[in-house]
């Protein structure tokens, strides 16, 4: 594919596709008058030339936006089990319903696939803007999507979003609160079961966890990296409980892994909370259905998704959108945490 160029015009696309400029306009406005085969030929020529209608951003800011995009690079099976994304999407939908708009949701296998998908969505005018999630440090999506002119809001700390407006939770402060709470109960060997280190929010939480442990005069603690699934959470918990310096408390990066960890502790005869305290990130109904119930870092994920969507509509409308934090996750102590038994 050739690099995008500001000098490419609708005339160039028409010439490459062997059609008139009017046909290109009809295709990109999804109007009748061109066959499906011709429409696809026009889109292919535009993709090869790196061209999008010059008036796209301006026209979208003036018109009602029918659809916004959300691409998630997660396995479909895991996404269906993870309460966070179900709540987050429900928050998005609550705002879209008010505006009679739709969500175009796709699961992708890689960030490269997402870049191509977002480019196609925007050039074919299938969306008015997009929500970017699971930001990485030096995220490869940022530069090509910025060059594309795609209206977008990134879910993540501003240090990760490359200038895109962002909405985020203060994970670092919340992690510090969790560690201080467990230390105040008397725990000295605290471990963390986190997500992939490449994810920006996982890296922020890991750094904050180690810093909090150091500030309290404790060992930096053991960190186990996972892919967020229950199976990996169980495997990490089993490894920690079999280690010579077994932790007396474990902090998990999501509720699924914490529930799996509780199951492993029960299986191995480790009493929760007498011998082991467990703390989950992302409070959900799962945390309240276990026995004992799971202590958690709780925040309103539904409202989070709604706020992200409102900011995106501001961006699409051409308003200046300010990156903003939402309420910090709050500690909810329940039955799975207690002082360690002497």
Coordinates of C-alpha atoms in Angstrom, one line a residue:
X1 CA 0.0 0.0 0.0
X2 CA 1.3 3.4 -0.8
X3 CA 1.8 6.0 2.0
X4 CA -1.1 8.4 2.5
X5 CA -0.5 11.7 0.7
X6 CA -2.3 15.0 0.9
X7 CA -1.9 15.5 -2.8
X8 CA -4.1 12.4 -3.7
X9 CA -7.5 13.6 -4.9
X10 CA -10.8 12.1 -5.8
X11 CA -9.8 12.4 -9.4
X12 CA -6.8 10.1 -8.7
X13 CA -9.1 7.5 -7.1
X14 CA -11.5 7.7 -10.0
X15 CA -8.7 7.2 -12.5
X16 CA -7.3 4.2 -10.6
X17 CA -10.7 2.6 -10.3
X18 CA -11.6 3.4 -13.9
X19 CA -14.8 5.3 -13.0
X20 CA -16.0 8.9 -12.8
X21 CA -15.5 11.2 -9.9
X22 CA -19.3 11.1 -9.4
X23 CA -19.1 7.3 -9.0
X24 CA -16.5 7.7 -6.3
X25 CA -18.8 10.2 -4.5
X26 CA -21.8 7.8 -4.7
X27 CA -19.7 4.9 -3.4
X28 CA -18.4 6.8 -0.4
X29 CA -21.8 8.2 0.4
X30 CA -23.3 4.7 0.1
X31 CA -25.8 6.0 -2.5
X32 CA -27.4 3.9 -5.2
X33 CA -26.0 4.1 -8.7
X34 CA -22.9 1.9 -8.6
X35 CA -22.8 -1.9 -8.5
X36 CA -21.3 -3.7 -5.5
X37 CA -18.3 -4.8 -7.6
X38 CA -17.7 -1.2 -8.7
X39 CA -18.1 0.1 -5.2
X40 CA -15.5 -2.4 -3.9
X41 CA -13.1 -1.5 -6.7
X42 CA -13.4 2.2 -5.7
X43 CA -12.7 1.4 -2.1
X44 CA -9.8 -0.8 -3.0
X45 CA -8.3 2.0 -5.1
X46 CA -8.8 4.5 -2.3
X47 CA -7.1 2.1 0.2
X48 CA -4.1 1.6 -2.2
X49 CA -3.7 5.4 -2.6
X50 CA -4.3 6.1 1.1
X51 CA -7.1 8.4 0.3
X52 CA -10.2 9.4 2.3
X53 CA -12.8 12.1 1.3
X54 CA -11.4 15.4 2.3
X55 CA -14.7 16.5 3.7
X56 CA -15.2 13.5 5.9
X57 CA -14.4 15.0 9.3
X58 CA -16.2 18.3 8.5
X59 CA -19.3 16.6 7.2
X60 CA -19.4 14.2 10.1
X61 CA -19.3 17.1 12.5
X62 CA -22.3 18.6 10.9
X63 CA -24.4 15.4 10.4
X64 CA -25.9 13.0 12.8
X65 CA -23.4 10.2 13.6
X66 CA -25.1 6.8 13.1
X67 CA -22.3 4.5 14.3
X68 CA -19.2 4.5 16.4
X69 CA -16.5 1.8 16.3
X70 CA -14.9 -0.4 19.0
X71 CA -12.3 -3.0 18.2
X72 CA -11.0 -5.2 21.0
X73 CA -7.9 -7.4 20.7
X74 CA -9.0 -10.2 23.0
X75 CA -10.1 -13.8 22.5
X76 CA -13.9 -14.0 22.0
X77 CA -14.3 -16.7 24.7
X78 CA -12.4 -14.6 27.3
X79 CA -14.4 -11.4 26.4
X80 CA -17.7 -13.2 26.9
X81 CA -16.6 -14.2 30.4
X82 CA -15.1 -10.9 31.5
X83 CA -17.7 -8.7 33.4
X84 CA -15.6 -5.5 32.9
X85 CA -16.2 -5.3 29.1
X86 CA -19.8 -6.3 29.4
X87 CA -20.4 -3.4 31.8
X88 CA -18.3 -1.1 29.8
X89 CA -20.2 -1.8 26.6
X90 CA -23.5 -1.4 28.4
X91 CA -22.4 2.1 29.4
X92 CA -21.5 2.9 25.7
X93 CA -24.9 1.6 24.6
X94 CA -26.7 3.7 27.2
X95 CA -25.4 6.9 25.5
X96 CA -25.9 5.6 22.0
X97 CA -29.5 4.7 22.7
X98 CA -30.1 8.3 23.7
X99 CA -28.9 9.4 20.3
X100 CA -30.4 6.6 18.3
X101 CA -26.9 5.4 17.2
X102 CA -25.3 2.0 17.0
X103 CA -22.0 0.4 18.1
X104 CA -19.9 -1.4 15.5
X105 CA -18.0 -4.0 17.6
X106 CA -15.2 -6.2 16.2
X107 CA -12.8 -8.6 17.9
X108 CA -9.3 -8.6 16.2
X109 CA -6.3 -10.9 16.5
X110 CA -3.6 -8.2 16.5
X111 CA -3.1 -4.5 16.6
X112 CA -2.0 -4.6 12.9
X113 CA -5.4 -6.1 12.1
X114 CA -7.1 -3.3 14.1
X115 CA -5.2 -0.6 12.3
X116 CA -6.4 -1.9 8.9
X117 CA -9.9 -2.3 10.3
X118 CA -10.1 1.2 11.6
X119 CA -8.7 2.6 8.4
X120 CA -11.3 0.7 6.4
X121 CA -14.2 1.8 8.7
X122 CA -13.2 5.4 8.4
X123 CA -12.4 5.5 4.6
X124 CA -15.7 3.7 3.8
X125 CA -17.5 6.0 6.3
X126 CA -18.9 3.2 8.3
X127 CA -18.3 5.0 11.5
X128 CA -18.2 8.6 12.8
X129 CA -15.5 7.9 15.3
X130 CA -13.9 5.2 17.5
X131 CA -13.1 4.2 21.0
X132 CA -9.5 2.8 21.5
X133 CA -8.9 0.4 24.3
X134 CA -6.0 -1.6 25.8
X135 CA -3.4 1.0 25.0
X136 CA 0.3 -0.1 25.0
X137 CA 3.4 2.0 25.6
X138 CA 4.4 3.4 22.2
X139 CA 1.2 2.0 20.8
X140 CA 1.5 1.3 17.1
X141 CA -2.1 2.4 16.4
X142 CA -1.6 6.0 17.5
X143 CA 0.4 7.4 14.5
X144 CA -1.5 5.8 11.6
X145 CA -4.9 6.6 13.1
X146 CA -3.9 10.2 13.8
X147 CA -2.7 10.6 10.2
X148 CA -6.0 9.2 9.1
X149 CA -7.9 12.0 10.9
X150 CA -10.0 9.5 12.8
X151 CA -12.0 11.1 15.6
X152 CA -11.2 8.9 18.6
X153 CA -11.1 8.7 22.4
X154 CA -8.5 6.5 24.1
X155 CA -9.3 4.6 27.2
X156 CA -6.0 4.9 29.2
X157 CA -3.7 7.3 31.0
X158 CA -2.6 10.3 28.8
X159 CA 1.0 9.1 28.9
X160 CA -0.1 6.2 26.6
X161 CA -2.5 7.9 24.2
X162 CA -0.2 9.9 22.0
X163 CA -2.3 13.1 22.1
X164 CA -5.7 11.5 21.6
X165 CA -8.3 12.7 24.1
X166 CA -8.4 10.2 26.9
X167 CA -10.6 9.0 29.8
X168 CA -9.0 6.9 32.5
X169 CA -9.0 5.6 36.0
X170 CA -6.2 6.4 38.5
X171 CA -4.9 2.9 38.7
X172 CA -1.6 3.8 40.3
X173 CA -3.2 5.5 43.4
X174 CA -5.8 2.6 43.7
X175 CA -3.0 0.0 43.7
X176 CA -1.2 1.9 46.4
X177 CA -4.4 1.9 48.5
X178 CA -4.8 -1.8 48.1
X179 CA -1.2 -2.6 49.2
X180 CA -1.4 -0.2 52.2
X181 CA -4.7 -1.8 53.2
X182 CA -3.2 -5.3 53.2
X183 CA -0.1 -4.1 55.0
X184 CA -2.2 -2.5 57.7
X185 CA -3.8 -5.8 58.3
X186 CA -0.4 -7.2 59.0
X187 CA 0.5 -8.8 55.6
X188 CA 4.2 -8.7 54.7
X189 CA 4.4 -11.1 51.8
X190 CA 2.0 -9.7 49.2
X191 CA 2.0 -11.0 45.6
X192 CA 0.3 -9.7 42.5
X193 CA -1.3 -11.6 39.6
X194 CA -1.4 -9.1 36.8
X195 CA -2.1 -8.9 33.1
X196 CA 0.3 -8.8 30.1
X197 CA 3.2 -6.5 30.8
X198 CA 2.7 -5.0 27.3
X199 CA -0.6 -3.4 28.3
X200 CA -0.1 0.1 29.5
X201 CA -2.5 -0.2 32.5
X202 CA -0.8 -3.4 33.6
X203 CA 2.6 -1.8 33.5
X204 CA 1.3 1.2 35.5
X205 CA -0.2 -1.1 38.1
X206 CA 3.0 -3.2 38.4
X207 CA 5.1 -0.1 38.9
X208 CA 2.7 1.3 41.5
X209 CA 2.6 -2.1 43.3
X210 CA 6.4 -2.3 43.6
X211 CA 6.7 1.4 44.6
X212 CA 4.0 0.9 47.4
X213 CA 5.8 -2.2 48.7
X214 CA 9.1 -0.4 48.8
X215 CA 7.6 2.7 50.5
X216 CA 6.3 0.4 53.2
X217 CA 9.7 -1.1 53.7
X218 CA 8.5 -4.5 52.3
X219 CA 10.1 -6.8 49.7
X220 CA 9.0 -5.7 46.2
X221 CA 6.7 -8.7 46.1
X222 CA 6.2 -11.4 43.6
X223 CA 4.5 -10.5 40.3
X224 CA 3.0 -13.1 38.0
X225 CA 2.1 -12.1 34.4
X226 CA -1.0 -13.6 32.8
X227 CA -3.5 -13.2 30.0
X228 CA -6.4 -12.4 32.3
X229 CA -8.1 -15.8 32.0
X230 CA -9.4 -17.9 34.8
X231 CA -7.1 -20.7 33.8
X232 CA -4.0 -18.5 33.9
X233 CA -5.1 -17.0 37.2
X234 CA -5.5 -20.5 38.7
X235 CA -2.1 -21.5 37.4
X236 CA -0.4 -18.4 38.8
X237 CA -2.1 -18.9 42.2
X238 CA -1.0 -22.5 42.4
X239 CA 2.6 -21.5 41.6
X240 CA 2.5 -18.9 44.3
X241 CA 1.1 -21.2 46.9
X242 CA 3.7 -23.9 46.2
X243 CA 6.6 -21.4 46.5
X244 CA 8.9 -21.6 49.6
X245 CA 8.0 -18.1 50.6
X246 CA 4.3 -18.4 50.2
X247 CA 2.4 -15.1 50.2
X248 CA -0.2 -14.4 52.8
X249 CA -2.1 -12.0 50.4
X250 CA -2.6 -11.9 46.6
X251 CA -3.9 -8.9 44.5
X252 CA -5.5 -9.9 41.2
X253 CA -5.9 -7.7 38.1
X254 CA -9.4 -8.9 37.5
X255 CA -12.3 -10.7 39.2
X256 CA -12.2 -13.8 37.0
X257 CA -8.6 -14.6 38.1
X258 CA -9.5 -13.9 41.8
X259 CA -12.4 -16.3 41.7
X260 CA -10.1 -18.9 40.1
X261 CA -7.5 -18.2 42.7
X262 CA -10.0 -18.8 45.5
X263 CA -10.9 -22.2 43.9
X264 CA -7.2 -23.2 43.9
X265 CA -6.7 -22.2 47.5
X266 CA -9.7 -24.3 48.5
X267 CA -8.4 -27.2 46.4
X268 CA -5.0 -27.0 48.2
X269 CA -6.5 -26.7 51.7
X270 CA -5.3 -23.1 52.2
X271 CA -8.0 -21.3 54.3
X272 CA -9.2 -18.0 53.0
X273 CA -8.9 -15.5 54.8
X274 CA -7.2 -17.2 57.8
X275 CA -4.1 -18.3 55.8
X276 CA -4.5 -16.3 52.6
X277 CA -6.2 -13.0 51.8
X278 CA -7.4 -12.3 48.2
X279 CA -8.2 -8.9 46.6
X280 CA -9.7 -8.5 43.2
X281 CA -9.7 -5.6 40.7
X282 CA -13.0 -4.8 39.0
X283 CA -15.7 -5.6 41.5
X284 CA -18.6 -7.5 40.0
X285 CA -21.4 -9.9 40.9
X286 CA -18.9 -12.7 40.8
X287 CA -17.1 -11.2 43.8
X288 CA -20.3 -11.2 45.8
X289 CA -21.3 -14.8 44.9
X290 CA -18.2 -16.6 46.2
X291 CA -17.7 -18.0 49.7
X292 CA -16.1 -16.1 51.3
X293 CA -17.1 -13.0 49.3
X294 CA -14.1 -11.3 47.6
X295 CA -12.7 -8.0 48.7
X296 CA -12.3 -5.8 45.6
X297 CA -11.3 -2.5 44.1
X298 CA -14.7 -1.2 42.8
X299 CA -15.6 1.4 40.3
X300 CA -18.6 2.2 38.2
X301 CA -17.6 0.6 34.9
X302 CA -21.0 1.3 33.3
X303 CA -20.6 5.1 34.0
X304 CA -17.0 4.8 32.7
X305 CA -18.2 3.5 29.4
X306 CA -20.9 6.2 29.2
X307 CA -18.4 9.0 29.9
X308 CA -16.0 7.7 27.2
X309 CA -18.8 7.8 24.7
X310 CA -19.9 11.4 25.6
X311 CA -16.3 12.6 25.2
X312 CA -16.2 10.9 21.8
X313 CA -19.3 12.7 20.6
X314 CA -17.7 16.0 21.7
X315 CA -14.6 15.1 19.5
X316 CA -16.8 14.2 16.5
X317 CA -18.7 17.5 16.9
X318 CA -15.4 19.4 16.7
X319 CA -15.5 20.5 20.3
X320 CA -12.3 20.7 22.3
X321 CA -12.3 17.5 24.4
X322 CA -10.2 17.5 27.6
X323 CA -8.6 14.3 28.8
X324 CA -10.2 13.5 32.1
X325 CA -9.9 10.9 34.9
X326 CA -13.1 9.3 36.3
X327 CA -13.6 8.4 39.9
X328 CA -10.7 6.3 41.4
X329 CA -11.5 2.6 42.2
X330 CA -12.6 2.3 45.8
X331 CA -11.6 -0.5 48.2
X332 CA -14.5 -2.7 49.2
X333 CA -13.4 -5.0 52.1
X334 CA -15.3 -8.3 52.3
X335 CA -14.8 -11.8 53.6
X336 CA -11.7 -12.7 51.7
X337 CA -9.3 -10.4 53.5
X338 CA -8.2 -10.5 57.2
X339 CA -5.1 -10.2 59.3
X340 CA -2.7 -13.2 58.6
X341 CA -2.9 -15.9 61.2
X342 CA 0.2 -16.0 63.5

